[in-house]
Amino acid sequence: FNRASAPDVEDIELANERAAILAEVASLKKLAVDYLHPEVGVTSVDGAAFGRNYFNRASAPDVEDIELANERAAILAEVASLKKLAVDYLHPEVGVTSVDGAAFGRNYFNRAS
């Protein structure tokens, strides 16, 4: 195998290492394509991916506590008021509307007459 016309022979260790590197590069390329193209979607054949969830099935009874529902409603009301305040702060051109009766009152104690 030392003649000039003999084909180049690769060591088995180098061939195995090259195969491992090419497999790793192929998997990294697949991950990069999956990251850059999220519209393709995910395909899975894992058996655990097809399991049933017995807690969220349609025939399962609702088990939400009344206290939790009341707390959720209070939190959502507070979030809605905070959102309104944030919109009012970020858009001063909208103006202020008031329906408070004291806002239209006259001050009889500090008038000039």
JSON list of C-alpha atoms in Angstrom, two decimals:
[
{"chain": "A", "resi": 1, "resn": "PHE", "atom": "CA", "xyz": [0.00, 0.00, 0.00]},
{"chain": "A", "resi": 2, "resn": "ASN", "atom": "CA", "xyz": [2.95, 2.31, -0.25]},
{"chain": "A", "resi": 3, "resn": "ARG", "atom": "CA", "xyz": [2.96, 2.62, -4.00]},
{"chain": "A", "resi": 4, "resn": "ALA", "atom": "CA", "xyz": [1.84, 5.84, -5.69]},
{"chain": "A", "resi": 5, "resn": "SER", "atom": "CA", "xyz": [-1.12, 4.28, -7.52]},
{"chain": "A", "resi": 6, "resn": "ALA", "atom": "CA", "xyz": [-2.60, 2.64, -4.39]},
{"chain": "A", "resi": 7, "resn": "PRO", "atom": "CA", "xyz": [-5.88, 4.16, -3.04]},
{"chain": "A", "resi": 8, "resn": "ASP", "atom": "CA", "xyz": [-5.65, 6.15, 0.18]},
{"chain": "A", "resi": 9, "resn": "VAL", "atom": "CA", "xyz": [-6.73, 4.08, 3.18]},
{"chain": "A", "resi": 10, "resn": "GLU", "atom": "CA", "xyz": [-8.22, 5.79, 6.21]},
{"chain": "A", "resi": 11, "resn": "ASP", "atom": "CA", "xyz": [-7.81, 4.55, 9.76]},
{"chain": "A", "resi": 12, "resn": "ILE", "atom": "CA", "xyz": [-10.90, 3.08, 11.40]},
{"chain": "A", "resi": 13, "resn": "GLU", "atom": "CA", "xyz": [-10.64, 5.52, 14.30]},
{"chain": "A", "resi": 14, "resn": "LEU", "atom": "CA", "xyz": [-10.56, 8.50, 11.94]},
{"chain": "A", "resi": 15, "resn": "ALA", "atom": "CA", "xyz": [-13.50, 7.12, 9.96]},
{"chain": "A", "resi": 16, "resn": "ASN", "atom": "CA", "xyz": [-15.56, 6.65, 13.15]},
{"chain": "A", "resi": 17, "resn": "GLU", "atom": "CA", "xyz": [-14.66, 10.13, 14.35]},
{"chain": "A", "resi": 18, "resn": "ARG", "atom": "CA", "xyz": [-15.57, 11.64, 10.97]},
{"chain": "A", "resi": 19, "resn": "ALA", "atom": "CA", "xyz": [-18.92, 9.81, 11.03]},
{"chain": "A", "resi": 20, "resn": "ALA", "atom": "CA", "xyz": [-19.66, 11.05, 14.57]},
{"chain": "A", "resi": 21, "resn": "ILE", "atom": "CA", "xyz": [-18.78, 14.64, 13.61]},
{"chain": "A", "resi": 22, "resn": "LEU", "atom": "CA", "xyz": [-20.96, 14.50, 10.48]},
{"chain": "A", "resi": 23, "resn": "ALA", "atom": "CA", "xyz": [-23.88, 13.11, 12.52]},
{"chain": "A", "resi": 24, "resn": "GLU", "atom": "CA", "xyz": [-23.51, 15.91, 15.07]},
{"chain": "A", "resi": 25, "resn": "VAL", "atom": "CA", "xyz": [-23.33, 18.52, 12.30]},
{"chain": "A", "resi": 26, "resn": "ALA", "atom": "CA", "xyz": [-26.46, 17.07, 10.70]},
{"chain": "A", "resi": 27, "resn": "SER", "atom": "CA", "xyz": [-28.36, 17.26, 14.01]},
{"chain": "A", "resi": 28, "resn": "LEU", "atom": "CA", "xyz": [-27.18, 20.85, 14.56]},
{"chain": "A", "resi": 29, "resn": "LYS", "atom": "CA", "xyz": [-28.32, 21.76, 11.05]},
{"chain": "A", "resi": 30, "resn": "LYS", "atom": "CA", "xyz": [-31.74, 20.24, 11.77]},
{"chain": "A", "resi": 31, "resn": "LEU", "atom": "CA", "xyz": [-32.01, 22.27, 15.00]},
{"chain": "A", "resi": 32, "resn": "ALA", "atom": "CA", "xyz": [-31.01, 25.46, 13.16]},
{"chain": "A", "resi": 33, "resn": "VAL", "atom": "CA", "xyz": [-33.64, 24.85, 10.46]},
{"chain": "A", "resi": 34, "resn": "ASP", "atom": "CA", "xyz": [-36.27, 24.15, 13.12]},
{"chain": "A", "resi": 35, "resn": "TYR", "atom": "CA", "xyz": [-35.34, 27.39, 14.91]},
{"chain": "A", "resi": 36, "resn": "LEU", "atom": "CA", "xyz": [-35.38, 29.53, 11.76]},
{"chain": "A", "resi": 37, "resn": "HIS", "atom": "CA", "xyz": [-38.65, 28.06, 10.41]},
{"chain": "A", "resi": 38, "resn": "PRO", "atom": "CA", "xyz": [-41.20, 27.78, 13.25]},
{"chain": "A", "resi": 39, "resn": "GLU", "atom": "CA", "xyz": [-44.03, 27.53, 10.73]},
{"chain": "A", "resi": 40, "resn": "VAL", "atom": "CA", "xyz": [-42.97, 23.97, 9.85]},
{"chain": "A", "resi": 41, "resn": "GLY", "atom": "CA", "xyz": [-44.29, 22.59, 13.13]},
{"chain": "A", "resi": 42, "resn": "VAL", "atom": "CA", "xyz": [-43.20, 19.80, 15.42]},
{"chain": "A", "resi": 43, "resn": "THR", "atom": "CA", "xyz": [-43.67, 16.13, 14.69]},
{"chain": "A", "resi": 44, "resn": "SER", "atom": "CA", "xyz": [-43.48, 13.67, 17.55]},
{"chain": "A", "resi": 45, "resn": "VAL", "atom": "CA", "xyz": [-43.82, 9.92, 17.77]},
{"chain": "A", "resi": 46, "resn": "ASP", "atom": "CA", "xyz": [-43.23, 9.63, 21.50]},
{"chain": "A", "resi": 47, "resn": "GLY", "atom": "CA", "xyz": [-45.75, 7.35, 23.17]},
{"chain": "A", "resi": 48, "resn": "ALA", "atom": "CA", "xyz": [-46.14, 9.73, 26.10]},
{"chain": "A", "resi": 49, "resn": "ALA", "atom": "CA", "xyz": [-47.26, 12.48, 23.71]},
{"chain": "A", "resi": 50, "resn": "PHE", "atom": "CA", "xyz": [-50.50, 10.61, 23.02]},
{"chain": "A", "resi": 51, "resn": "GLY", "atom": "CA", "xyz": [-51.48, 9.95, 26.63]},
{"chain": "A", "resi": 52, "resn": "ARG", "atom": "CA", "xyz": [-54.82, 11.05, 28.05]},
{"chain": "A", "resi": 53, "resn": "ASN", "atom": "CA", "xyz": [-55.20, 13.78, 30.58]},
{"chain": "A", "resi": 54, "resn": "TYR", "atom": "CA", "xyz": [-57.91, 12.69, 32.97]},
{"chain": "A", "resi": 55, "resn": "PHE", "atom": "CA", "xyz": [-58.02, 16.06, 34.74]},
{"chain": "A", "resi": 56, "resn": "ASN", "atom": "CA", "xyz": [-58.98, 18.23, 31.75]},
{"chain": "A", "resi": 57, "resn": "ARG", "atom": "CA", "xyz": [-61.36, 15.91, 29.94]},
{"chain": "A", "resi": 58, "resn": "ALA", "atom": "CA", "xyz": [-64.78, 17.19, 28.95]},
{"chain": "A", "resi": 59, "resn": "SER", "atom": "CA", "xyz": [-66.63, 14.94, 31.39]},
{"chain": "A", "resi": 60, "resn": "ALA", "atom": "CA", "xyz": [-64.52, 15.97, 34.38]},
{"chain": "A", "resi": 61, "resn": "PRO", "atom": "CA", "xyz": [-66.39, 18.12, 36.92]},
{"chain": "A", "resi": 62, "resn": "ASP", "atom": "CA", "xyz": [-65.22, 21.66, 37.51]},
{"chain": "A", "resi": 63, "resn": "VAL", "atom": "CA", "xyz": [-63.45, 21.86, 40.84]},
{"chain": "A", "resi": 64, "resn": "GLU", "atom": "CA", "xyz": [-62.69, 25.58, 41.08]},
{"chain": "A", "resi": 65, "resn": "ASP", "atom": "CA", "xyz": [-63.07, 27.01, 44.54]},
{"chain": "A", "resi": 66, "resn": "ILE", "atom": "CA", "xyz": [-65.46, 29.93, 45.06]},
{"chain": "A", "resi": 67, "resn": "GLU", "atom": "CA", "xyz": [-62.74, 31.83, 46.93]},
{"chain": "A", "resi": 68, "resn": "LEU", "atom": "CA", "xyz": [-60.36, 31.40, 43.99]},
{"chain": "A", "resi": 69, "resn": "ALA", "atom": "CA", "xyz": [-63.03, 32.58, 41.55]},
{"chain": "A", "resi": 70, "resn": "ASN", "atom": "CA", "xyz": [-63.70, 35.68, 43.66]},
{"chain": "A", "resi": 71, "resn": "GLU", "atom": "CA", "xyz": [-59.98, 36.39, 43.96]},
{"chain": "A", "resi": 72, "resn": "ARG", "atom": "CA", "xyz": [-59.55, 35.96, 40.19]},
{"chain": "A", "resi": 73, "resn": "ALA", "atom": "CA", "xyz": [-62.41, 38.38, 39.54]},
{"chain": "A", "resi": 74, "resn": "ALA", "atom": "CA", "xyz": [-60.88, 40.94, 41.92]},
{"chain": "A", "resi": 75, "resn": "ILE", "atom": "CA", "xyz": [-57.47, 40.59, 40.29]},
{"chain": "A", "resi": 76, "resn": "LEU", "atom": "CA", "xyz": [-58.94, 40.99, 36.80]},
{"chain": "A", "resi": 77, "resn": "ALA", "atom": "CA", "xyz": [-60.84, 44.11, 37.90]},
{"chain": "A", "resi": 78, "resn": "GLU", "atom": "CA", "xyz": [-57.64, 45.57, 39.35]},
{"chain": "A", "resi": 79, "resn": "VAL", "atom": "CA", "xyz": [-55.72, 44.73, 36.18]},
{"chain": "A", "resi": 80, "resn": "ALA", "atom": "CA", "xyz": [-58.40, 46.43, 34.08]},
{"chain": "A", "resi": 81, "resn": "SER", "atom": "CA", "xyz": [-58.17, 49.60, 36.18]},
{"chain": "A", "resi": 82, "resn": "LEU", "atom": "CA", "xyz": [-54.36, 49.54, 35.98]},
{"chain": "A", "resi": 83, "resn": "LYS", "atom": "CA", "xyz": [-54.59, 49.16, 32.21]},
{"chain": "A", "resi": 84, "resn": "LYS", "atom": "CA", "xyz": [-56.90, 52.17, 32.04]},
{"chain": "A", "resi": 85, "resn": "LEU", "atom": "CA", "xyz": [-54.46, 54.20, 34.12]},
{"chain": "A", "resi": 86, "resn": "ALA", "atom": "CA", "xyz": [-51.56, 53.13, 31.89]},
{"chain": "A", "resi": 87, "resn": "VAL", "atom": "CA", "xyz": [-53.47, 54.13, 28.75]},
{"chain": "A", "resi": 88, "resn": "ASP", "atom": "CA", "xyz": [-54.38, 57.48, 30.31]},
{"chain": "A", "resi": 89, "resn": "TYR", "atom": "CA", "xyz": [-50.74, 58.07, 31.23]},
{"chain": "A", "resi": 90, "resn": "LEU", "atom": "CA", "xyz": [-49.38, 57.12, 27.82]},
{"chain": "A", "resi": 91, "resn": "HIS", "atom": "CA", "xyz": [-51.98, 59.13, 25.87]},
{"chain": "A", "resi": 92, "resn": "PRO", "atom": "CA", "xyz": [-52.36, 62.59, 27.46]},
{"chain": "A", "resi": 93, "resn": "GLU", "atom": "CA", "xyz": [-53.97, 63.91, 24.26]},
{"chain": "A", "resi": 94, "resn": "VAL", "atom": "CA", "xyz": [-57.17, 62.01, 25.06]},
{"chain": "A", "resi": 95, "resn": "GLY", "atom": "CA", "xyz": [-58.06, 64.39, 27.86]},
{"chain": "A", "resi": 96, "resn": "VAL", "atom": "CA", "xyz": [-59.70, 63.98, 31.23]},
{"chain": "A", "resi": 97, "resn": "THR", "atom": "CA", "xyz": [-63.42, 63.40, 31.69]},
{"chain": "A", "resi": 98, "resn": "SER", "atom": "CA", "xyz": [-64.92, 63.88, 35.09]},
{"chain": "A", "resi": 99, "resn": "VAL", "atom": "CA", "xyz": [-68.41, 63.37, 36.45]},
{"chain": "A", "resi": 100, "resn": "ASP", "atom": "CA", "xyz": [-67.65, 64.34, 40.04]},
{"chain": "A", "resi": 101, "resn": "GLY", "atom": "CA", "xyz": [-70.09, 66.96, 41.29]},
{"chain": "A", "resi": 102, "resn": "ALA", "atom": "CA", "xyz": [-67.43, 68.68, 43.37]},
{"chain": "A", "resi": 103, "resn": "ALA", "atom": "CA", "xyz": [-65.37, 69.30, 40.22]},
{"chain": "A", "resi": 104, "resn": "PHE", "atom": "CA", "xyz": [-67.97, 71.84, 38.98]},
{"chain": "A", "resi": 105, "resn": "GLY", "atom": "CA", "xyz": [-68.63, 73.58, 42.32]},
{"chain": "A", "resi": 106, "resn": "ARG", "atom": "CA", "xyz": [-67.79, 77.18, 43.13]},
{"chain": "A", "resi": 107, "resn": "ASN", "atom": "CA", "xyz": [-65.66, 78.29, 46.01]},
{"chain": "A", "resi": 108, "resn": "TYR", "atom": "CA", "xyz": [-67.69, 80.86, 47.93]},
{"chain": "A", "resi": 109, "resn": "PHE", "atom": "CA", "xyz": [-65.05, 81.35, 50.61]},
{"chain": "A", "resi": 110, "resn": "ASN", "atom": "CA", "xyz": [-62.23, 82.78, 48.42]},
{"chain": "A", "resi": 111, "resn": "ARG", "atom": "CA", "xyz": [-64.13, 84.86, 45.89]},
{"chain": "A", "resi": 112, "resn": "ALA", "atom": "CA", "xyz": [-63.41, 88.52, 45.32]},
{"chain": "A", "resi": 113, "resn": "SER", "atom": "CA", "xyz": [-66.81, 89.98, 46.19]}
]
